[in-house]
Each structure stands twice: as C-alpha cells, then as structure tokens.
Amino acid sequence: MNDAAPQARASALLRRPKLWVMPAVLSGLLALLLSLLYMGGIVNPQGDLKDLPIALVNGDTGKPLPGQEQNLGTRIAATIMSDTSTDKAEWRQLTRTQAQDELDSGKVYGALVVPADFTDSVAALTTTGATERPTLTVLTNPGKGSLGSSLAGQITTQAAHQASQTIGEELTRSAPRADATRKLLLADPVTVTTEVGHPVGKHSGLGLTAFYYTLLLVLAGFMGGNIISNGVDTALGYADNEIGPWHTRLPTVPIDRTQTLLLKMAMTAGITLVTASLVMLACVTLLGMDATHLPLLWVYSYCAALAVGIGVQAINAAFGGIGQLVSMFVFIVLGLPSSGATVPLQAVPGFYRFLSHFEPMRQLSDGVRAILYFDARGDAGLTRAWTMTAIGAALGILFGFAMTLYYDRKGHKRLTPQPA
C-alpha cells in the first residue's frame, strides 16, 4: 500500500487566488516604484535645473568706451549678476585665481571669463581695417560629469552670446555709415571659445568613472553582505541549501540573533578586504582607469564597501526575509537618482536633493570623485564623504545590534525544527 501523500499539480494551484495576490502586488509595486524613482530623477534635467554653480571672471582692465562710465567687462558682469529672468545658474563673481581653485575643487561646473583686453579689443573694431574679434572664454569642468559640465557650458555660452549681441547693438548704432560687411562684424562682434578649465584623464570616461566606481563599491557591499548573510544562515542550519536537484539542511547551531549579527559583520569586514581590492585591481590595473592617490583610494574603497555591507547586515537582522528588498531600496534604488554623479543635484527634483543629504551613494560618490579627479582635496567633498561614511557605519552598527538585542530579550528565537 502506498502511504505517500498525493502530489499537488501546478494546474490546480494556479486556480488559487491567494497564491497570486502577494507576488503580484509586490512585483507590481516594485516595478511602479522603480520606474517613478529612476525616471523621475533624470527625465527633465533642463526643467528641474536650479542654481547650478558657475564662476564669472571679469578680468577686463580696459578704459570705458566714449560716453560710458564702466568698461565692457564690468557691464557684462553686472548684467549677468543682476539677471533675475532665470534661476538656472548660481553665478559666482570671482577672480581668475579663485575661479581656477573652485574648478580644481569641483565647487563650480564651469566658468565664463572676460579677458583683460576685452574693452580694448571691442574699441579696436571701430577703427578702420579692424578684423580681429574680441573673445569671451567658456571654461568647462568635466570632472563634475559630462552632463553637468555640458549644462554649465550651455548657460555660459548663451550668456556670452547675449553679451555679444548687446555690444553689437551699441556698436551698430555708433557706426550708421558702415558698409554691409562691417555692419555684419559689428552686429555680433565677440568670439566665444570653449576650453577645459579642469581636465581629467583620457581614461576617465568623460567624468563618469567616479560614478561607476562608486556603483561597483555599493554593489560589492550590497551583494557581498547578502551573500554572507545567506551563507551564514545556511551554515548554521537556519536556511535550506538548494543547488539544482540537491537539497540539504544542516544541523541547527544554537545561537542568538546578536551573536549571529556579530558573526556576519565580522565576516563582512574580512571579506570586504578581498572584494574592494578586486574592484580596484580590475578597474585600475586591468582596465587602466585613470587614478592617483592609490593607497588612499584603496582605503576609501574598503571603508565605503564595508559601510554598505554593515548596513545590509543591520537591515537584514532587523527586517528578516524582506531585509534584502529594504536594503536594495536604501542603497541602490533611492541612491542612484540622488547621487548627483550622473545628473547634477541642481538638475533633479527637490525630493532627490533632499535624499542626497543622507543617501549613502551620494556620500560615497563625492569621496571617489574627489580622489579620482580633484587631487583628493578635502574641500572637493572628501572630508564630508569620510564623515558621512563613518556616521553611516556607526548608525548601521547601532541599529543592527539594538534590534537584535531587543529580539533576544523578547525571546524571539531563530530555532526551527529539522526537516523530516
């Protein structure tokens, strides 16, 4: 006689509504949230753009034109600084040295430079036979990312052309008898040139290697933390081990939640030494990514990935089975659009700018960018990155152990019966 229980069939189970409800609801919500969060951060950067930091340098030392109280450089600077028709740019009027320092520290996305001989060059156009046009220079900062540098370039170029048209109208009025060729020159007298204000290496992905390197560190910490968590649970007999057709459940080791979390965090600290080193080996040595300050980059890479791994272990310990989903939202889903690494924070909706104050990926991205592109300067974001990384790791440790101690004191054991 066969005492085996009858086997269920998929066709019968598919007719059970309760089997569909939870996976369908969670999958649908996840797809909706991912779409809204990811696309919401990048769908309209021009429309969301506000207060992009750009330097304005007036180096003009020429004498004012006849009938004017100020030279043209001063007038251009005053017009740009007083323009309230748009809030897309936050113009910072600086000296050439100050502007270069802010370019080198990543504090501005670009600069508009009025040269010392600008007024004299414009005045020369009114003389007979003058053909050399005055120049305004647009400086870009590719270390701030290709999109951010491009947005700044568009704004500064537009401001320069507007200044040229304004000057052209004045010159045209002052020379009513000029021939057609000369009027054409006077109508738009200024040449706008674009130069790189703070260059990055050829193997810097046009300013994107900082973002992708940061993403690798976050993924190393996130995936490594979950792999370690699942591996420890399996080894201690709290989770099944299924590979292909083989299924095993090891004997359960009696251990409380606090000791389990301590074990997982200790293993995370050790294994992250390997993963962070391999990330750096692959990017810098094998792929040739431009990078300096290599010892500092390695230390920062390890600490960044470790902070993420600690956070993952704390979240998993607190939330259990849904911990992986929660940590994915904390470190990746909300982190990517609020990192400011691809789309400037000044060009994303306010919700993402709010998230950027504490979201881990933004903090880590600032540190990597400072090391890779801005000579590891503290004022380029590295000091803040170290501070926020340390705070994040400390909060992860405190939160994780606070939750496990609470569960242990409440008697919430993890022991499960062995399978038959």
mmCIF file with all atom_site columns, N, CA, C and O in Angstrom, residues 69-100:
data_model
loop_
_atom_site.group_PDB
_atom_site.id
_atom_site.type_symbol
_atom_site.label_atom_id
_atom_site.label_alt_id
_atom_site.label_comp_id
_atom_site.label_asym_id
_atom_site.label_entity_id
_atom_site.label_seq_id
_atom_site.pdbx_PDB_ins_code
_atom_site.Cartn_x
_atom_site.Cartn_y
_atom_site.Cartn_z
_atom_site.occupancy
_atom_site.B_iso_or_equiv
_atom_site.pdbx_formal_charge
_atom_site.auth_seq_id
_atom_site.auth_comp_id
_atom_site.auth_asym_id
_atom_site.auth_atom_id
_atom_site.pdbx_PDB_model_num
ATOM 1   N N  . GLU A 1 69  ? 30.556 104.922 -18.398 1.00 0.00 ? 69  GLU A N  1
ATOM 2   C CA . GLU A 1 69  ? 31.214 105.081 -17.106 1.00 0.00 ? 69  GLU A CA 1
ATOM 3   C C  . GLU A 1 69  ? 32.012 103.846 -16.704 1.00 0.00 ? 69  GLU A C  1
ATOM 4   O O  . GLU A 1 69  ? 32.916 103.942 -15.873 1.00 0.00 ? 69  GLU A O  1
ATOM 5   N N  . GLN A 1 70  ? 31.672 102.681 -17.239 1.00 0.00 ? 70  GLN A N  1
ATOM 6   C CA . GLN A 1 70  ? 32.343 101.433 -16.897 1.00 0.00 ? 70  GLN A CA 1
ATOM 7   C C  . GLN A 1 70  ? 32.800 100.731 -18.168 1.00 0.00 ? 70  GLN A C  1
ATOM 8   O O  . GLN A 1 70  ? 32.203 100.900 -19.241 1.00 0.00 ? 70  GLN A O  1
ATOM 9   N N  . ASN A 1 71  ? 33.880 99.936  -18.021 1.00 0.00 ? 71  ASN A N  1
ATOM 10  C CA . ASN A 1 71  ? 34.313 99.185  -19.188 1.00 0.00 ? 71  ASN A CA 1
ATOM 11  C C  . ASN A 1 71  ? 33.333 98.039  -19.464 1.00 0.00 ? 71  ASN A C  1
ATOM 12  O O  . ASN A 1 71  ? 32.443 97.731  -18.654 1.00 0.00 ? 71  ASN A O  1
ATOM 13  N N  . LEU A 1 72  ? 33.486 97.405  -20.596 1.00 0.00 ? 72  LEU A N  1
ATOM 14  C CA . LEU A 1 72  ? 32.513 96.404  -21.037 1.00 0.00 ? 72  LEU A CA 1
ATOM 15  C C  . LEU A 1 72  ? 32.497 95.171  -20.132 1.00 0.00 ? 72  LEU A C  1
ATOM 16  O O  . LEU A 1 72  ? 31.432 94.577  -19.894 1.00 0.00 ? 72  LEU A O  1
ATOM 17  N N  . GLY A 1 73  ? 33.658 94.760  -19.622 1.00 0.00 ? 73  GLY A N  1
ATOM 18  C CA . GLY A 1 73  ? 33.702 93.600  -18.737 1.00 0.00 ? 73  GLY A CA 1
ATOM 19  C C  . GLY A 1 73  ? 32.873 93.812  -17.483 1.00 0.00 ? 73  GLY A C  1
ATOM 20  O O  . GLY A 1 73  ? 32.121 92.931  -17.054 1.00 0.00 ? 73  GLY A O  1
ATOM 21  N N  . THR A 1 74  ? 32.992 95.001  -16.915 1.00 0.00 ? 74  THR A N  1
ATOM 22  C CA . THR A 1 74  ? 32.213 95.318  -15.712 1.00 0.00 ? 74  THR A CA 1
ATOM 23  C C  . THR A 1 74  ? 30.723 95.358  -16.019 1.00 0.00 ? 74  THR A C  1
ATOM 24  O O  . THR A 1 74  ? 29.900 94.883  -15.236 1.00 0.00 ? 74  THR A O  1
ATOM 25  N N  . ARG A 1 75  ? 30.385 95.908  -17.172 1.00 0.00 ? 75  ARG A N  1
ATOM 26  C CA . ARG A 1 75  ? 28.978 95.980  -17.549 1.00 0.00 ? 75  ARG A CA 1
ATOM 27  C C  . ARG A 1 75  ? 28.396 94.587  -17.806 1.00 0.00 ? 75  ARG A C  1
ATOM 28  O O  . ARG A 1 75  ? 27.261 94.286  -17.410 1.00 0.00 ? 75  ARG A O  1
ATOM 29  N N  . ILE A 1 76  ? 29.165 93.728  -18.464 1.00 0.00 ? 76  ILE A N  1
ATOM 30  C CA . ILE A 1 76  ? 28.697 92.354  -18.717 1.00 0.00 ? 76  ILE A CA 1
ATOM 31  C C  . ILE A 1 76  ? 28.480 91.616  -17.405 1.00 0.00 ? 76  ILE A C  1
ATOM 32  O O  . ILE A 1 76  ? 27.459 90.945  -17.198 1.00 0.00 ? 76  ILE A O  1
ATOM 33  N N  . ALA A 1 77  ? 29.465 91.744  -16.498 1.00 0.00 ? 77  ALA A N  1
ATOM 34  C CA . ALA A 1 77  ? 29.353 91.061  -15.204 1.00 0.00 ? 77  ALA A CA 1
ATOM 35  C C  . ALA A 1 77  ? 28.139 91.568  -14.430 1.00 0.00 ? 77  ALA A C  1
ATOM 36  O O  . ALA A 1 77  ? 27.392 90.771  -13.828 1.00 0.00 ? 77  ALA A O  1
ATOM 37  N N  . ALA A 1 78  ? 27.933 92.884  -14.428 1.00 0.00 ? 78  ALA A N  1
ATOM 38  C CA . ALA A 1 78  ? 26.793 93.442  -13.698 1.00 0.00 ? 78  ALA A CA 1
ATOM 39  C C  . ALA A 1 78  ? 25.468 92.971  -14.291 1.00 0.00 ? 78  ALA A C  1
ATOM 40  O O  . ALA A 1 78  ? 24.512 92.664  -13.562 1.00 0.00 ? 78  ALA A O  1
ATOM 41  N N  . THR A 1 79  ? 25.394 92.880  -15.615 1.00 0.00 ? 79  THR A N  1
ATOM 42  C CA . THR A 1 79  ? 24.161 92.426  -16.272 1.00 0.00 ? 79  THR A CA 1
ATOM 43  C C  . THR A 1 79  ? 23.857 90.978  -15.922 1.00 0.00 ? 79  THR A C  1
ATOM 44  O O  . THR A 1 79  ? 22.711 90.616  -15.619 1.00 0.00 ? 79  THR A O  1
ATOM 45  N N  . ILE A 1 80  ? 24.883 90.137  -15.960 1.00 0.00 ? 80  ILE A N  1
ATOM 46  C CA . ILE A 1 80  ? 24.680 88.708  -15.658 1.00 0.00 ? 80  ILE A CA 1
ATOM 47  C C  . ILE A 1 80  ? 24.286 88.528  -14.198 1.00 0.00 ? 80  ILE A C  1
ATOM 48  O O  . ILE A 1 80  ? 23.358 87.774  -13.874 1.00 0.00 ? 80  ILE A O  1
ATOM 49  N N  . MET A 1 81  ? 24.975 89.209  -13.289 1.00 0.00 ? 81  MET A N  1
ATOM 50  C CA . MET A 1 81  ? 24.699 89.035  -11.866 1.00 0.00 ? 81  MET A CA 1
ATOM 51  C C  . MET A 1 81  ? 23.325 89.564  -11.472 1.00 0.00 ? 81  MET A C  1
ATOM 52  O O  . MET A 1 81  ? 22.715 89.083  -10.513 1.00 0.00 ? 81  MET A O  1
ATOM 53  N N  . SER A 1 82  ? 22.822 90.561  -12.209 1.00 0.00 ? 82  SER A N  1
ATOM 54  C CA . SER A 1 82  ? 21.531 91.167  -11.845 1.00 0.00 ? 82  SER A CA 1
ATOM 55  C C  . SER A 1 82  ? 20.354 90.551  -12.601 1.00 0.00 ? 82  SER A C  1
ATOM 56  O O  . SER A 1 82  ? 19.208 90.936  -12.378 1.00 0.00 ? 82  SER A O  1
ATOM 57  N N  . ASP A 1 83  ? 20.632 89.593  -13.464 1.00 0.00 ? 83  ASP A N  1
ATOM 58  C CA . ASP A 1 83  ? 19.566 88.977  -14.261 1.00 0.00 ? 83  ASP A CA 1
ATOM 59  C C  . ASP A 1 83  ? 18.703 88.070  -13.388 1.00 0.00 ? 83  ASP A C  1
ATOM 60  O O  . ASP A 1 83  ? 19.188 87.084  -12.834 1.00 0.00 ? 83  ASP A O  1
ATOM 61  N N  . THR A 1 84  ? 17.444 88.409  -13.253 1.00 0.00 ? 84  THR A N  1
ATOM 62  C CA . THR A 1 84  ? 16.516 87.613  -12.445 1.00 0.00 ? 84  THR A CA 1
ATOM 63  C C  . THR A 1 84  ? 15.493 86.882  -13.310 1.00 0.00 ? 84  THR A C  1
ATOM 64  O O  . THR A 1 84  ? 14.514 86.343  -12.799 1.00 0.00 ? 84  THR A O  1
ATOM 65  N N  . SER A 1 85  ? 15.707 86.839  -14.617 1.00 0.00 ? 85  SER A N  1
ATOM 66  C CA . SER A 1 85  ? 14.754 86.180  -15.513 1.00 0.00 ? 85  SER A CA 1
ATOM 67  C C  . SER A 1 85  ? 14.828 84.669  -15.419 1.00 0.00 ? 85  SER A C  1
ATOM 68  O O  . SER A 1 85  ? 13.912 83.967  -15.852 1.00 0.00 ? 85  SER A O  1
ATOM 69  N N  . THR A 1 86  ? 15.921 84.149  -14.885 1.00 0.00 ? 86  THR A N  1
ATOM 70  C CA . THR A 1 86  ? 16.069 82.707  -14.738 1.00 0.00 ? 86  THR A CA 1
ATOM 71  C C  . THR A 1 86  ? 16.873 82.410  -13.489 1.00 0.00 ? 86  THR A C  1
ATOM 72  O O  . THR A 1 86  ? 17.702 83.219  -13.059 1.00 0.00 ? 86  THR A O  1
ATOM 73  N N  . ASP A 1 87  ? 16.602 81.240  -12.885 1.00 0.00 ? 87  ASP A N  1
ATOM 74  C CA . ASP A 1 87  ? 17.359 80.813  -11.703 1.00 0.00 ? 87  ASP A CA 1
ATOM 75  C C  . ASP A 1 87  ? 18.150 79.539  -11.971 1.00 0.00 ? 87  ASP A C  1
ATOM 76  O O  . ASP A 1 87  ? 18.500 78.809  -11.059 1.00 0.00 ? 87  ASP A O  1
ATOM 77  N N  . LYS A 1 88  ? 18.431 79.272  -13.253 1.00 0.00 ? 88  LYS A N  1
ATOM 78  C CA . LYS A 1 88  ? 19.132 78.039  -13.597 1.00 0.00 ? 88  LYS A CA 1
ATOM 79  C C  . LYS A 1 88  ? 20.586 78.058  -13.132 1.00 0.00 ? 88  LYS A C  1
ATOM 80  O O  . LYS A 1 88  ? 21.166 77.013  -12.861 1.00 0.00 ? 88  LYS A O  1
ATOM 81  N N  . ALA A 1 89  ? 21.189 79.234  -13.053 1.00 0.00 ? 89  ALA A N  1
ATOM 82  C CA . ALA A 1 89  ? 22.602 79.334  -12.675 1.00 0.00 ? 89  ALA A CA 1
ATOM 83  C C  . ALA A 1 89  ? 22.765 80.123  -11.382 1.00 0.00 ? 89  ALA A C  1
ATOM 84  O O  . ALA A 1 89  ? 22.026 81.077  -11.125 1.00 0.00 ? 89  ALA A O  1
ATOM 85  N N  . GLU A 1 90  ? 23.728 79.709  -10.595 1.00 0.00 ? 90  GLU A N  1
ATOM 86  C CA . GLU A 1 90  ? 24.157 80.482  -9.432  1.00 0.00 ? 90  GLU A CA 1
ATOM 87  C C  . GLU A 1 90  ? 25.526 81.061  -9.781  1.00 0.00 ? 90  GLU A C  1
ATOM 88  O O  . GLU A 1 90  ? 26.562 80.428  -9.615  1.00 0.00 ? 90  GLU A O  1
ATOM 89  N N  . TRP A 1 91  ? 25.506 82.289  -10.305 1.00 0.00 ? 91  TRP A N  1
ATOM 90  C CA . TRP A 1 91  ? 26.751 82.917  -10.744 1.00 0.00 ? 91  TRP A CA 1
ATOM 91  C C  . TRP A 1 91  ? 27.573 83.359  -9.537  1.00 0.00 ? 91  TRP A C  1
ATOM 92  O O  . TRP A 1 91  ? 27.049 83.975  -8.618  1.00 0.00 ? 91  TRP A O  1
ATOM 93  N N  . ARG A 1 92  ? 28.852 83.053  -9.572  1.00 0.00 ? 92  ARG A N  1
ATOM 94  C CA . ARG A 1 92  ? 29.772 83.447  -8.510  1.00 0.00 ? 92  ARG A CA 1
ATOM 95  C C  . ARG A 1 92  ? 30.858 84.324  -9.115  1.00 0.00 ? 92  ARG A C  1
ATOM 96  O O  . ARG A 1 92  ? 31.700 83.838  -9.883  1.00 0.00 ? 92  ARG A O  1
ATOM 97  N N  . GLN A 1 93  ? 30.838 85.609  -8.802  1.00 0.00 ? 93  GLN A N  1
ATOM 98  C CA . GLN A 1 93  ? 31.825 86.528  -9.366  1.00 0.00 ? 93  GLN A CA 1
ATOM 99  C C  . GLN A 1 93  ? 33.135 86.381  -8.594  1.00 0.00 ? 93  GLN A C  1
ATOM 100 O O  . GLN A 1 93  ? 33.224 86.677  -7.402  1.00 0.00 ? 93  GLN A O  1
ATOM 101 N N  . LEU A 1 94  ? 34.165 85.889  -9.302  1.00 0.00 ? 94  LEU A N  1
ATOM 102 C CA . LEU A 1 94  ? 35.441 85.550  -8.682  1.00 0.00 ? 94  LEU A CA 1
ATOM 103 C C  . LEU A 1 94  ? 36.585 86.114  -9.506  1.00 0.00 ? 94  LEU A C  1
ATOM 104 O O  . LEU A 1 94  ? 36.416 86.496  -10.664 1.00 0.00 ? 94  LEU A O  1
ATOM 105 N N  . THR A 1 95  ? 37.765 86.138  -8.887  1.00 0.00 ? 95  THR A N  1
ATOM 106 C CA . THR A 1 95  ? 38.973 86.442  -9.643  1.00 0.00 ? 95  THR A CA 1
ATOM 107 C C  . THR A 1 95  ? 39.366 85.197  -10.435 1.00 0.00 ? 95  THR A C  1
ATOM 108 O O  . THR A 1 95  ? 38.839 84.105  -10.210 1.00 0.00 ? 95  THR A O  1
ATOM 109 N N  . ARG A 1 96  ? 40.291 85.368  -11.349 1.00 0.00 ? 96  ARG A N  1
ATOM 110 C CA . ARG A 1 96  ? 40.721 84.213  -12.166 1.00 0.00 ? 96  ARG A CA 1
ATOM 111 C C  . ARG A 1 96  ? 41.335 83.129  -11.288 1.00 0.00 ? 96  ARG A C  1
ATOM 112 O O  . ARG A 1 96  ? 41.098 81.930  -11.511 1.00 0.00 ? 96  ARG A O  1
ATOM 113 N N  . THR A 1 97  ? 42.098 83.537  -10.290 1.00 0.00 ? 97  THR A N  1
ATOM 114 C CA . THR A 1 97  ? 42.719 82.554  -9.389  1.00 0.00 ? 97  THR A CA 1
ATOM 115 C C  . THR A 1 97  ? 41.663 81.828  -8.563  1.00 0.00 ? 97  THR A C  1
ATOM 116 O O  . THR A 1 97  ? 41.726 80.598  -8.391  1.00 0.00 ? 97  THR A O  1
ATOM 117 N N  . GLN A 1 98  ? 40.707 82.576  -8.045  1.00 0.00 ? 98  GLN A N  1
ATOM 118 C CA . GLN A 1 98  ? 39.642 81.965  -7.255  1.00 0.00 ? 98  GLN A CA 1
ATOM 119 C C  . GLN A 1 98  ? 38.804 81.015  -8.103  1.00 0.00 ? 98  GLN A C  1
ATOM 120 O O  . GLN A 1 98  ? 38.432 79.924  -7.641  1.00 0.00 ? 98  GLN A O  1
ATOM 121 N N  . ALA A 1 99  ? 38.524 81.412  -9.334  1.00 0.00 ? 99  ALA A N  1
ATOM 122 C CA . ALA A 1 99  ? 37.732 80.558  -10.218 1.00 0.00 ? 99  ALA A CA 1
ATOM 123 C C  . ALA A 1 99  ? 38.467 79.253  -10.514 1.00 0.00 ? 99  ALA A C  1
ATOM 124 O O  . ALA A 1 99  ? 37.859 78.176  -10.523 1.00 0.00 ? 99  ALA A O  1
ATOM 125 N N  . GLN A 1 100 ? 39.766 79.349  -10.757 1.00 0.00 ? 100 GLN A N  1
ATOM 126 C CA . GLN A 1 100 ? 40.535 78.137  -11.032 1.00 0.00 ? 100 GLN A CA 1
ATOM 127 C C  . GLN A 1 100 ? 40.546 77.213  -9.824  1.00 0.00 ? 100 GLN A C  1
ATOM 128 O O  . GLN A 1 100 ? 40.455 75.992  -9.952  1.00 0.00 ? 100 GLN A O  1
#
